[in-house]
Amino acid sequence: ARAEIGVTGLAVMGSNLARNFASKGFVTAVHNRTQARTDALIAEHGGDGDFVPSTSAEEFVASLVKPRRIVIMVKAGGPTDAVIDELAPLLEDGDILIDGGNAKFQDTRRREAALREQGIHFVGCGISGGEEGALLGPSIMPGGSKESYDSLGPMLEKISAHVDGEPCCTHIGTDGAGHFVKMVHNGIEYADMQLIAEAYDLLRRGAGLTPAELADVFAEWNRGDLDSFLIEITAEVLKQVDAETGQPFIDVVVDAAGMKGTGTWTVQNALDLGVPVSGIAEAVFARGLSSLAEQRAASKDLPGPAAAGSVDDRDAFVEDVRLALYASKIVAYAQGLDEIIAGAEEFGWDIDLGAVARIWRGGCIIRAKFLNRITEAYDSAAQQPASLLLAPYFTDAIAGTQDAWRRTVVFAATNGIPAPGFSTALAYYDGLRSERLPAALIQGQRDFFGAHTYRRVDRDGSFHTLWSGDRSEVATD
Ligand code: 6PG
């Protein structure tokens, strides 16, 4: 046995990850259920590194030095369990099984607990960056035991993306923490994409910019506060012209957004944890609405605003939308980070938010320059801010967007252009900053119809008003 790391599951992500390990000098064992993929990898890239191919799970396991380190790169769900069931009986105490798929963190917790019984370390590992990231350096979010990270971490750090010489990989926390954080990463990814899409829509439908002009706008934005991978690729997508029709590429694509579920999980878990991730939720809902082909077709003639507003100063409007996007994006990150804090508390993880932001600076889909600022916000603060919005840098940033953000939301509503991401972010922001919320009325209603009780602003305890009696108040505890 001489392989230092093994990868099983050699579809694009798996082969690219294996190639990444091999290119960094690790002897890499490779295995796939159907032999043809292993053969193809060796035929095409065998010369790029030291690969050890195998034809069976037994041979694969036997080719690895102990403690064995095996990365599973198969479809999340049943296929992952099938691979674990096949490999686990072949493994020994101290071996490390790594799941690099987009697994549900609850599945990871279950698998980790079961394998721990057998003395096997199970590491649920979020990997972001798509195909190119897997090959050239992804952002890596490993969970699992601290002990497993001691042996595995240095290898993962070596193949990860690097920013300012620092690896985009850190031990996130025990058991499912890595997959939880990857899930939230994807939720933020959904929100970010939705906000960018709304900005595009407002500028195109609201101000009449063409896709080619918009490509330039996004390229320009990518040089400022919004500098990020998603803005960069937005410019590329908008620049693309369809070879067949000569139309802008964007106009030949069906406007129904797909999804594989991670955004939905982020929202489901946020609901369970009681964290208002409204920006992420709206992004999931907007994808859902876009796919309601029948209802959308039937609703085309529903009335809209009588008189649309016009854009007199195009440059000023573009700047307003940019600022609205920036503010809403900060809100989406703030909400995602809140979910991580709540998850850490619920599941007993010790998660360093500054480190999470640090490893998201490179490699992953939401990589962005402003993540440096998030890291600073959490690293420099003596006490963790109660919300990202309360970290001085972001409070100032949002202060500078106020009028533009509000004008943009008003413009969207006035013109009947949906901007659910911008609107919900602003409503969240105003909700947080309101000294009094109408929740007091909801408490009154709850107490009225269900004796659900309420607390008073002026003294401790729970109270109930005898609504159907003499309307006097009674203390209930
Ligand atoms: C990543 C991506 C990756 C995947 C998304 C796409 O971090 O590399 O998030 O995991 O591309 O899950 O998700 P949808 O298909 O749901 O948009």
Tab-separated table of C-alpha atoms and ligand atoms in Angstrom:
chain	number	residue	atom	x	y	z
A	1	ALA	CA	0.000	0.000	0.000
A	2	ARG	CA	1.362	3.376	-0.907
A	3	ALA	CA	-1.537	5.720	-1.740
A	4	GLU	CA	-1.902	8.638	0.688
A	5	ILE	CA	-5.463	9.508	-0.310
A	6	GLY	CA	-8.227	7.706	-2.176
A	7	VAL	CA	-11.117	9.058	-4.189
A	8	THR	CA	-14.101	6.904	-5.038
A	9	GLY	CA	-16.737	8.207	-7.430
A	10	LEU	CA	-15.062	9.559	-10.504
A	11	ALA	CA	-17.694	11.726	-12.176
A	12	VAL	CA	-16.430	15.211	-12.990
A	13	MET	CA	-16.146	16.503	-9.404
A	14	GLY	CA	-14.510	13.286	-8.187
A	15	SER	CA	-11.985	13.021	-11.013
A	16	ASN	CA	-11.111	16.678	-10.746
A	17	LEU	CA	-10.564	16.358	-7.009
A	18	ALA	CA	-8.405	13.263	-7.552
A	19	ARG	CA	-6.396	15.130	-10.171
A	20	ASN	CA	-6.011	18.037	-7.760
A	21	PHE	CA	-4.592	15.711	-5.033
A	22	ALA	CA	-2.264	14.054	-7.537
A	23	SER	CA	-1.070	17.364	-8.941
A	24	LYS	CA	-0.096	18.456	-5.417
A	25	GLY	CA	2.191	15.437	-5.152
A	26	PHE	CA	-0.064	13.037	-3.227
A	27	VAL	CA	-0.130	9.407	-4.322
A	28	THR	CA	-3.831	9.117	-5.159
A	29	ALA	CA	-5.846	5.910	-5.279
A	30	VAL	CA	-8.857	6.094	-7.572
A	31	HIS	CA	-11.921	3.900	-7.783
A	32	ASN	CA	-15.288	3.956	-9.480
A	33	ARG	CA	-18.178	1.523	-9.434
A	34	THR	CA	-18.017	1.209	-13.202
A	35	GLN	CA	-14.461	0.578	-14.253
A	36	ALA	CA	-14.708	2.623	-17.470
A	37	ARG	CA	-14.488	5.953	-15.598
A	38	THR	CA	-11.326	4.887	-13.773
A	39	ASP	CA	-9.805	3.783	-17.076
A	40	ALA	CA	-10.767	7.072	-18.719
A	41	LEU	CA	-9.201	9.105	-15.910
A	42	ILE	CA	-5.946	7.156	-16.129
A	43	ALA	CA	-5.934	7.282	-19.941
A	44	GLU	CA	-6.467	11.036	-20.046
A	45	HIS	CA	-4.630	12.265	-16.970
A	46	GLY	CA	-2.577	9.348	-15.656
A	47	GLY	CA	0.595	11.167	-16.571
A	48	ASP	CA	-0.233	14.269	-14.517
A	49	GLY	CA	0.469	12.635	-11.165
A	50	ASP	CA	0.943	9.423	-9.240
A	51	PHE	CA	-2.405	7.596	-9.496
A	52	VAL	CA	-3.119	4.114	-8.202
A	53	PRO	CA	-6.148	2.742	-10.063
A	54	SER	CA	-8.127	-0.172	-8.698
A	55	THR	CA	-10.792	-2.475	-10.043
A	56	SER	CA	-12.588	-3.318	-6.803
A	57	ALA	CA	-13.358	-1.783	-3.427
A	58	GLU	CA	-11.062	-4.360	-1.783
A	59	GLU	CA	-8.169	-3.480	-4.045
A	60	PHE	CA	-8.862	0.235	-3.538
A	61	VAL	CA	-8.801	-0.042	0.254
A	62	ALA	CA	-5.707	-2.244	0.152
A	63	SER	CA	-3.850	0.344	-1.926
A	64	LEU	CA	-4.051	2.979	0.844
A	65	VAL	CA	-1.549	3.573	3.641
A	66	LYS	CA	-2.952	3.550	7.191
A	67	PRO	CA	-4.771	5.371	8.574
A	68	ARG	CA	-6.609	5.306	5.292
A	69	ARG	CA	-8.156	8.473	3.957
A	70	ILE	CA	-10.946	8.002	1.440
A	71	VAL	CA	-12.984	10.732	-0.185
A	72	ILE	CA	-16.439	9.695	-1.374
A	73	MET	CA	-17.621	11.761	-4.330
A	74	VAL	CA	-20.977	10.278	-5.269
A	75	LYS	CA	-24.497	11.650	-5.462
A	76	ALA	CA	-25.780	12.712	-2.039
A	77	GLY	CA	-28.355	10.478	-0.358
A	78	GLY	CA	-28.735	6.750	-1.043
A	79	PRO	CA	-25.600	6.405	-3.191
A	80	THR	CA	-23.463	7.779	-0.325
A	81	ASP	CA	-24.914	5.220	2.097
A	82	ALA	CA	-24.306	2.455	-0.452
A	83	VAL	CA	-20.628	3.362	-0.783
A	84	ILE	CA	-20.245	3.644	3.002
A	85	ASP	CA	-21.851	0.213	3.441
A	86	GLU	CA	-19.459	-1.265	0.929
A	87	LEU	CA	-16.311	0.350	2.323
A	88	ALA	CA	-16.896	0.347	6.081
A	89	PRO	CA	-16.431	-3.431	6.571
A	90	LEU	CA	-13.073	-3.169	4.794
A	91	LEU	CA	-11.785	-0.374	7.032
A	92	GLU	CA	-9.954	-0.429	10.361
A	93	ASP	CA	-9.814	1.605	13.524
A	94	GLY	CA	-8.659	5.152	12.879
A	95	ASP	CA	-9.377	5.179	9.141
A	96	ILE	CA	-11.044	8.318	7.792
A	97	LEU	CA	-13.996	8.378	5.416
A	98	ILE	CA	-14.724	11.757	3.886
A	99	ASP	CA	-18.008	12.633	2.194
A	100	GLY	CA	-17.334	15.464	-0.249
A	101	GLY	CA	-20.890	15.651	-1.598
A	102	ASN	CA	-23.648	18.116	-0.777
A	103	ALA	CA	-25.071	15.894	1.952
A	104	LYS	CA	-27.811	16.871	4.366
A	105	PHE	CA	-26.031	17.664	7.594
A	106	GLN	CA	-28.515	15.487	9.490
A	107	ASP	CA	-27.420	12.515	7.349
A	108	THR	CA	-23.832	13.396	8.151
A	109	ARG	CA	-24.567	13.414	11.860
A	110	ARG	CA	-26.235	10.023	11.586
A	111	ARG	CA	-23.391	8.527	9.538
A	112	GLU	CA	-20.733	10.017	11.777
A	113	ALA	CA	-22.328	8.543	14.904
A	114	ALA	CA	-22.720	5.097	13.316
A	115	LEU	CA	-19.167	4.965	11.980
A	116	ARG	CA	-17.711	6.282	15.220
A	117	GLU	CA	-19.072	3.115	16.860
A	118	GLN	CA	-16.829	1.171	14.497
A	119	GLY	CA	-13.809	3.343	15.240
A	120	ILE	CA	-13.975	5.056	11.857
A	121	HIS	CA	-13.745	8.819	11.543
A	122	PHE	CA	-16.429	10.157	9.256
A	123	VAL	CA	-15.832	13.632	7.898
A	124	GLY	CA	-18.739	15.425	6.230
A	125	CYS	CA	-16.901	17.846	4.065
A	126	GLY	CA	-18.433	20.741	2.167
A	127	ILE	CA	-16.611	21.417	-1.064
A	128	SER	CA	-17.462	24.456	-3.105
A	129	GLY	CA	-16.221	25.775	-6.384
A	130	GLY	CA	-17.799	23.602	-9.013
A	131	GLU	CA	-15.769	21.578	-11.467
A	132	GLU	CA	-12.994	24.082	-11.887
A	133	GLY	CA	-12.675	24.604	-8.152
A	134	ALA	CA	-12.357	20.871	-7.538
A	135	LEU	CA	-9.486	20.758	-9.994
A	136	LEU	CA	-7.654	23.971	-9.240
A	137	GLY	CA	-8.525	24.722	-5.618
A	138	PRO	CA	-11.942	24.680	-3.967
A	139	SER	CA	-13.097	26.116	-0.686
A	140	ILE	CA	-13.251	23.205	1.724
A	141	MET	CA	-15.453	22.962	4.820
A	142	PRO	CA	-14.655	19.771	6.739
A	143	GLY	CA	-16.553	18.677	9.817
A	144	GLY	CA	-15.850	15.541	11.859
A	145	SER	CA	-13.501	14.950	14.761
A	146	LYS	CA	-10.637	17.287	15.553
A	147	GLU	CA	-8.405	14.246	15.520
A	148	SER	CA	-9.316	13.417	11.936
A	149	TYR	CA	-8.465	16.973	10.926
A	150	ASP	CA	-4.958	16.611	12.348
A	151	SER	CA	-4.246	13.922	9.800
A	152	LEU	CA	-6.444	15.073	6.945
A	153	GLY	CA	-6.368	18.862	7.281
A	154	PRO	CA	-2.896	19.497	5.893
A	155	MET	CA	-3.762	17.579	2.713
A	156	LEU	CA	-7.065	19.378	2.264
A	157	GLU	CA	-5.394	22.703	2.923
A	158	LYS	CA	-2.847	21.934	0.248
A	159	ILE	CA	-5.438	21.255	-2.453
A	160	SER	CA	-7.716	24.140	-1.441
A	161	ALA	CA	-7.762	27.599	-2.969
A	162	HIS	CA	-5.412	30.097	-1.341
A	163	VAL	CA	-5.963	33.789	-0.725
A	164	ASP	CA	-3.087	35.960	0.522
A	165	GLY	CA	-1.180	32.748	1.120
A	166	GLU	CA	-3.888	31.367	3.419
A	167	PRO	CA	-5.699	28.123	2.596
A	168	CYS	CA	-9.464	28.239	2.055
A	169	CYS	CA	-9.955	25.280	4.360
A	170	THR	CA	-10.432	25.050	8.093
A	171	HIS	CA	-11.898	22.569	10.541
A	172	ILE	CA	-15.446	23.867	10.890
A	173	GLY	CA	-16.627	21.820	13.854
A	174	THR	CA	-17.540	18.283	14.812
A	175	ASP	CA	-19.871	15.817	13.030
A	176	GLY	CA	-22.205	17.649	10.602
A	177	ALA	CA	-20.793	21.176	11.063
A	178	GLY	CA	-18.993	21.162	7.709
A	179	HIS	CA	-22.050	20.158	5.739
A	180	PHE	CA	-24.198	22.581	7.718
A	181	VAL	CA	-21.918	25.466	6.817
A	182	LYS	CA	-21.804	24.305	3.178
A	183	MET	CA	-25.595	24.238	3.185
A	184	VAL	CA	-25.733	27.825	4.420
A	185	HIS	CA	-23.069	28.760	1.856
A	186	ASN	CA	-25.433	27.497	-0.814
A	187	GLY	CA	-28.346	29.391	0.703
A	188	ILE	CA	-26.310	32.595	0.536
A	189	GLU	CA	-25.362	31.618	-3.030
A	190	TYR	CA	-29.079	31.434	-3.896
A	191	ALA	CA	-29.734	34.848	-2.333
A	192	ASP	CA	-26.756	36.443	-4.037
A	193	MET	CA	-27.782	35.051	-7.429
A	194	GLN	CA	-31.369	36.211	-6.966
A	195	LEU	CA	-30.250	39.729	-6.050
A	196	ILE	CA	-27.984	39.942	-9.070
A	197	ALA	CA	-30.825	38.693	-11.241
A	198	GLU	CA	-33.135	41.379	-9.827
A	199	ALA	CA	-30.540	44.065	-10.522
A	200	TYR	CA	-30.300	42.805	-14.103
A	201	ASP	CA	-34.078	42.812	-14.474
A	202	LEU	CA	-34.531	46.307	-13.073
A	203	LEU	CA	-31.832	47.737	-15.288
A	204	ARG	CA	-33.100	45.965	-18.354
A	205	ARG	CA	-36.851	46.355	-17.988
A	206	GLY	CA	-36.710	49.536	-15.978
A	207	ALA	CA	-34.028	51.478	-17.808
A	208	GLY	CA	-33.830	49.656	-21.120
A	209	LEU	CA	-30.194	48.611	-20.942
A	210	THR	CA	-29.260	45.890	-23.414
A	211	PRO	CA	-27.546	42.668	-22.333
A	212	ALA	CA	-24.315	43.915	-23.905
A	213	GLU	CA	-24.541	47.198	-21.992
A	214	LEU	CA	-25.388	45.282	-18.854
A	215	ALA	CA	-22.330	43.100	-19.294
A	216	ASP	CA	-20.265	46.281	-19.106
A	217	VAL	CA	-22.171	47.505	-16.057
A	218	PHE	CA	-21.522	44.252	-14.180
A	219	ALA	CA	-17.882	44.211	-15.273
A	220	GLU	CA	-17.590	47.727	-13.881
A	221	TRP	CA	-19.313	46.754	-10.620
A	222	ASN	CA	-16.829	43.944	-10.310
A	223	ARG	CA	-14.123	46.524	-9.796
A	224	GLY	CA	-15.757	47.965	-6.658
A	225	ASP	CA	-17.424	46.797	-3.435
A	226	LEU	CA	-19.293	44.073	-5.314
A	227	ASP	CA	-16.111	42.437	-6.645
A	228	SER	CA	-17.034	38.737	-6.633
A	229	PHE	CA	-17.125	35.583	-8.707
A	230	LEU	CA	-20.898	35.761	-9.229
A	231	ILE	CA	-20.769	39.348	-10.538
A	232	GLU	CA	-17.843	38.406	-12.766
A	233	ILE	CA	-19.650	35.457	-14.356
A	234	THR	CA	-22.834	37.521	-14.680
A	235	ALA	CA	-20.945	39.870	-17.002
A	236	GLU	CA	-19.745	36.848	-18.982
A	237	VAL	CA	-23.223	35.345	-19.292
A	238	LEU	CA	-24.704	38.676	-20.402
A	239	LYS	CA	-21.965	39.166	-22.982
A	240	GLN	CA	-22.653	35.786	-24.563
A	241	VAL	CA	-24.388	35.740	-27.945
A	242	ASP	CA	-26.246	32.659	-29.146
A	243	ALA	CA	-24.417	31.256	-32.160
A	244	GLU	CA	-27.530	29.814	-33.716
A	245	THR	CA	-29.837	32.835	-33.613
A	246	GLY	CA	-27.491	35.752	-33.070
A	247	GLN	CA	-29.663	36.717	-30.082
A	248	PRO	CA	-28.248	37.506	-26.671
A	249	PHE	CA	-27.752	34.137	-24.968
A	250	ILE	CA	-29.895	35.261	-22.033
A	251	ASP	CA	-32.891	35.647	-24.361
A	252	VAL	CA	-32.787	32.092	-25.666
A	253	VAL	CA	-32.677	30.516	-22.198
A	254	VAL	CA	-35.980	29.396	-20.627
A	255	ASP	CA	-36.603	31.607	-17.608
A	256	ALA	CA	-37.316	28.805	-15.131
A	257	ALA	CA	-34.578	28.387	-12.504
A	258	GLY	CA	-33.691	24.861	-11.435
A	259	MET	CA	-32.477	23.745	-8.044
A	260	LYS	CA	-31.198	20.635	-6.405
A	261	GLY	CA	-32.336	21.332	-2.871
A	262	THR	CA	-29.580	22.867	-0.785
A	263	GLY	CA	-31.250	26.300	-0.760
A	264	THR	CA	-34.474	24.707	0.355
A	265	TRP	CA	-32.684	22.858	3.161
A	266	THR	CA	-31.135	26.124	4.334
A	267	VAL	CA	-34.572	27.642	4.670
A	268	GLN	CA	-36.118	24.540	6.242
A	269	ASN	CA	-33.426	24.474	8.890
A	270	ALA	CA	-33.664	28.185	9.463
A	271	LEU	CA	-37.376	27.745	10.109
A	272	ASP	CA	-36.631	24.962	12.573
A	273	LEU	CA	-34.051	27.135	14.304
A	274	GLY	CA	-36.279	30.220	14.250
A	275	VAL	CA	-33.837	32.306	12.209
A	276	PRO	CA	-35.416	34.745	9.740
A	277	VAL	CA	-33.399	34.101	6.580
A	278	SER	CA	-35.910	36.006	4.477
A	279	GLY	CA	-33.458	36.818	1.675
A	280	ILE	CA	-32.554	33.169	1.181
A	281	ALA	CA	-36.193	32.120	1.436
A	282	GLU	CA	-37.253	34.659	-1.195
A	283	ALA	CA	-34.521	33.380	-3.475
A	284	VAL	CA	-35.855	29.826	-3.172
A	285	PHE	CA	-39.440	31.040	-3.663
A	286	ALA	CA	-38.445	33.114	-6.690
A	287	ARG	CA	-36.932	30.030	-8.321
A	288	GLY	CA	-40.135	28.172	-7.534
A	289	LEU	CA	-42.298	30.923	-9.009
A	290	SER	CA	-40.157	31.071	-12.144
A	291	SER	CA	-40.907	27.405	-12.731
A	292	LEU	CA	-44.704	27.745	-12.473
A	293	ALA	CA	-45.066	27.669	-16.249
A	294	GLU	CA	-48.801	27.147	-16.331
A	295	GLN	CA	-49.722	29.737	-13.714
A	296	ARG	CA	-47.391	32.280	-15.244
A	297	ALA	CA	-48.853	31.795	-18.691
A	298	ALA	CA	-52.372	32.110	-17.308
A	299	SER	CA	-51.482	35.254	-15.340
A	300	LYS	CA	-50.015	37.309	-18.173
A	301	ASP	CA	-53.009	39.614	-18.373
A	302	LEU	CA	-53.363	40.344	-14.665
A	303	PRO	CA	-53.397	44.114	-14.257
A	304	GLY	CA	-50.235	45.986	-13.320
A	305	PRO	CA	-49.498	49.617	-12.482
A	306	ALA	CA	-51.378	52.150	-14.598
A	307	ALA	CA	-48.473	54.484	-15.087
A	308	ALA	CA	-44.917	53.297	-14.977
A	309	GLY	CA	-42.188	55.551	-13.671
A	310	SER	CA	-39.415	56.460	-16.046
A	311	VAL	CA	-35.693	56.658	-15.613
A	312	ASP	CA	-34.433	60.154	-16.384
A	313	ASP	CA	-30.862	59.745	-15.313
A	314	ARG	CA	-29.615	56.347	-16.356
A	315	ASP	CA	-26.267	56.571	-14.585
A	316	ALA	CA	-27.917	57.603	-11.347
A	317	PHE	CA	-30.361	54.702	-11.631
A	318	VAL	CA	-27.562	52.222	-12.278
A	319	GLU	CA	-25.810	53.513	-9.158
A	320	ASP	CA	-29.015	53.221	-7.112
A	321	VAL	CA	-29.434	49.603	-8.170
A	322	ARG	CA	-25.792	48.868	-7.399
A	323	LEU	CA	-26.195	50.217	-3.882
A	324	ALA	CA	-29.486	48.345	-3.405
A	325	LEU	CA	-27.723	45.169	-4.456
A	326	TYR	CA	-24.850	45.799	-2.079
A	327	ALA	CA	-27.134	46.492	0.881
A	328	SER	CA	-29.355	43.496	0.178
A	329	LYS	CA	-26.328	41.287	-0.203
A	330	ILE	CA	-24.984	42.345	3.187
A	331	VAL	CA	-28.388	41.469	4.672
A	332	ALA	CA	-28.316	38.013	3.025
A	333	TYR	CA	-24.884	37.304	4.490
A	334	ALA	CA	-25.978	38.598	7.890
A	335	GLN	CA	-28.944	36.217	7.829
A	336	GLY	CA	-26.829	33.256	6.713
A	337	LEU	CA	-24.274	33.914	9.453
A	338	ASP	CA	-27.104	34.121	11.992
A	339	GLU	CA	-28.209	30.671	10.882
A	340	ILE	CA	-24.695	29.339	11.419
A	341	ILE	CA	-24.632	30.843	14.917
A	342	ALA	CA	-28.019	29.279	15.703
A	343	GLY	CA	-26.975	25.906	14.237
A	344	ALA	CA	-23.749	25.938	16.242
A	345	GLU	CA	-25.686	26.584	19.403
A	346	GLU	CA	-28.295	23.921	18.674
A	347	PHE	CA	-25.857	21.187	17.698
A	348	GLY	CA	-22.977	22.069	20.008
A	349	TRP	CA	-20.440	23.196	17.417
A	350	ASP	CA	-17.716	25.689	18.114
A	351	ILE	CA	-17.737	27.593	14.825
A	352	ASP	CA	-15.418	30.516	14.201
A	353	LEU	CA	-17.361	32.861	11.902
A	354	GLY	CA	-14.261	34.860	11.029
A	355	ALA	CA	-12.606	31.652	9.838
A	356	VAL	CA	-15.690	30.681	7.830
A	357	ALA	CA	-15.623	34.041	6.053
A	358	ARG	CA	-11.882	33.600	5.510
A	359	ILE	CA	-12.252	30.245	3.739
A	360	TRP	CA	-15.079	31.624	1.592
A	361	ARG	CA	-12.774	34.290	0.147
A	362	GLY	CA	-11.447	31.952	-2.508
A	363	GLY	CA	-12.442	28.831	-4.376
A	364	CYS	CA	-16.160	28.867	-3.629
A	365	ILE	CA	-19.118	30.182	-5.593
A	366	ILE	CA	-19.783	33.085	-3.206
A	367	ARG	CA	-16.149	34.175	-3.124
A	368	ALA	CA	-16.074	37.928	-2.877
A	369	LYS	CA	-13.743	40.655	-1.849
A	370	PHE	CA	-16.019	41.851	0.914
A	371	LEU	CA	-15.579	38.574	2.803
A	372	ASN	CA	-12.308	40.078	4.034
A	373	ARG	CA	-14.439	42.654	5.788
A	374	ILE	CA	-16.600	39.983	7.350
A	375	THR	CA	-13.522	38.219	8.659
A	376	GLU	CA	-12.258	41.513	10.074
A	377	ALA	CA	-15.643	42.199	11.650
A	378	TYR	CA	-15.504	38.943	13.611
A	379	ASP	CA	-11.754	38.785	14.214
A	380	SER	CA	-11.291	42.322	15.447
A	381	ALA	CA	-14.357	42.586	17.650
A	382	ALA	CA	-13.730	42.018	21.343
A	383	GLN	CA	-17.272	40.745	21.450
A	384	GLN	CA	-19.018	39.178	18.482
A	385	PRO	CA	-21.473	41.705	16.975
A	386	ALA	CA	-25.125	40.726	17.496
A	387	SER	CA	-25.549	40.902	13.716
A	388	LEU	CA	-23.166	41.474	10.851
A	389	LEU	CA	-25.172	44.647	10.274
A	390	LEU	CA	-23.883	45.941	13.614
A	391	ALA	CA	-20.222	45.514	12.742
A	392	PRO	CA	-19.045	49.112	12.197
A	393	TYR	CA	-17.810	48.559	8.638
A	394	PHE	CA	-21.161	47.152	7.535
A	395	THR	CA	-23.242	49.644	9.500
A	396	ASP	CA	-21.408	52.373	7.594
A	397	ALA	CA	-21.698	50.561	4.283
A	398	ILE	CA	-25.449	50.193	4.671
A	399	ALA	CA	-25.786	53.790	5.844
A	400	GLY	CA	-24.325	54.870	2.517
A	401	THR	CA	-26.968	52.922	0.585
A	402	GLN	CA	-30.096	54.088	2.385
A	403	ASP	CA	-31.790	56.428	-0.079
A	404	ALA	CA	-30.688	54.475	-3.145
A	405	TRP	CA	-31.922	51.180	-1.686
A	406	ARG	CA	-35.326	52.657	-0.850
A	407	ARG	CA	-35.661	54.396	-4.218
A	408	THR	CA	-34.873	51.111	-5.961
A	409	VAL	CA	-37.534	49.190	-4.034
A	410	VAL	CA	-40.057	51.976	-4.715
A	411	PHE	CA	-39.144	51.956	-8.417
A	412	ALA	CA	-39.621	48.190	-8.592
A	413	ALA	CA	-43.037	48.365	-6.934
A	414	THR	CA	-44.157	51.370	-8.961
A	415	ASN	CA	-43.187	49.707	-12.218
A	416	GLY	CA	-44.469	46.251	-11.419
A	417	ILE	CA	-41.029	44.670	-11.673
A	418	PRO	CA	-40.658	41.981	-9.020
A	419	ALA	CA	-37.749	42.574	-6.662
A	420	PRO	CA	-38.509	40.185	-3.803
A	421	GLY	CA	-34.888	39.969	-2.702
A	422	PHE	CA	-34.330	43.725	-2.520
A	423	SER	CA	-37.704	44.287	-0.862
A	424	THR	CA	-37.441	41.594	1.765
A	425	ALA	CA	-33.901	42.637	2.652
A	426	LEU	CA	-35.082	46.185	3.222
A	427	ALA	CA	-38.084	45.037	5.254
A	428	TYR	CA	-35.774	42.887	7.392
A	429	TYR	CA	-33.439	45.811	7.921
A	430	ASP	CA	-36.292	48.101	8.899
A	431	GLY	CA	-37.690	45.372	11.113
A	432	LEU	CA	-34.422	45.107	13.021
A	433	ARG	CA	-34.097	48.836	13.458
A	434	SER	CA	-37.678	49.474	14.583
A	435	GLU	CA	-37.892	50.290	18.242
A	436	ARG	CA	-41.437	48.926	18.425
A	437	LEU	CA	-42.853	46.268	16.121
A	438	PRO	CA	-46.505	45.370	15.562
A	439	ALA	CA	-45.707	42.030	17.175
A	440	ALA	CA	-47.362	43.509	20.271
A	441	LEU	CA	-50.645	43.445	18.365
A	442	ILE	CA	-50.070	39.818	17.360
A	443	GLN	CA	-49.509	38.991	21.023
A	444	GLY	CA	-52.788	40.714	21.846
A	445	GLN	CA	-54.604	38.725	19.173
A	446	ARG	CA	-53.069	35.468	20.366
A	447	ASP	CA	-54.073	36.197	23.902
A	448	PHE	CA	-57.582	37.153	22.759
A	449	PHE	CA	-58.407	33.991	20.846
A	450	GLY	CA	-56.237	31.435	22.557
A	451	ALA	CA	-55.193	32.753	25.973
A	452	HIS	CA	-51.624	32.412	24.777
A	453	THR	CA	-50.516	35.094	27.266
A	454	TYR	CA	-48.152	38.006	26.824
A	455	ARG	CA	-45.352	39.743	28.661
A	456	ARG	CA	-45.523	43.393	29.718
A	457	VAL	CA	-42.966	46.076	29.008
A	458	ASP	CA	-43.050	47.331	32.584
A	459	ARG	CA	-42.740	44.207	34.744
A	460	ASP	CA	-41.740	40.561	34.640
A	461	GLY	CA	-44.121	37.654	34.301
A	462	SER	CA	-46.795	36.356	31.923
A	463	PHE	CA	-50.251	37.828	31.721
A	464	HIS	CA	-53.652	37.149	30.260
A	465	THR	CA	-56.544	39.531	29.773
A	466	LEU	CA	-60.013	38.128	30.423
A	467	TRP	CA	-61.241	39.164	26.983
A	468	SER	CA	-64.636	37.509	27.201
A	469	GLY	CA	-65.089	38.499	30.820
A	470	ASP	CA	-64.534	41.849	32.461
A	471	ARG	CA	-61.289	42.436	30.511
A	472	SER	CA	-59.209	42.650	33.635
A	473	GLU	CA	-55.693	41.270	33.570
A	474	VAL	CA	-54.476	38.238	35.456
A	475	ALA	CA	-50.937	37.112	36.088
A	476	THR	CA	-50.427	33.615	34.760
A	477	ASP	CA	-47.230	32.596	36.511
B	1	6PG	C1	-20.737	24.991	-5.013
B	1	6PG	C2	-22.142	24.932	-5.530
B	1	6PG	C3	-22.506	23.525	-5.864
B	1	6PG	C4	-23.731	23.398	-6.740
B	1	6PG	C5	-24.963	24.006	-6.181
B	1	6PG	C6	-25.982	24.266	-7.250
B	1	6PG	O1	-20.587	25.495	-3.923
B	1	6PG	O2	-19.829	24.583	-5.725
B	1	6PG	O3	-22.990	25.396	-4.535
B	1	6PG	O4	-22.595	22.824	-4.667
B	1	6PG	O5	-23.424	23.950	-7.974
B	1	6PG	O6	-25.470	23.126	-5.261
B	1	6PG	O7	-27.191	24.205	-6.664
B	1	6PG	P1	-28.559	24.248	-7.432
B	1	6PG	O8	-28.500	23.237	-8.540
B	1	6PG	O9	-29.541	23.913	-6.380
B	1	6PG	O10	-28.662	25.648	-7.958
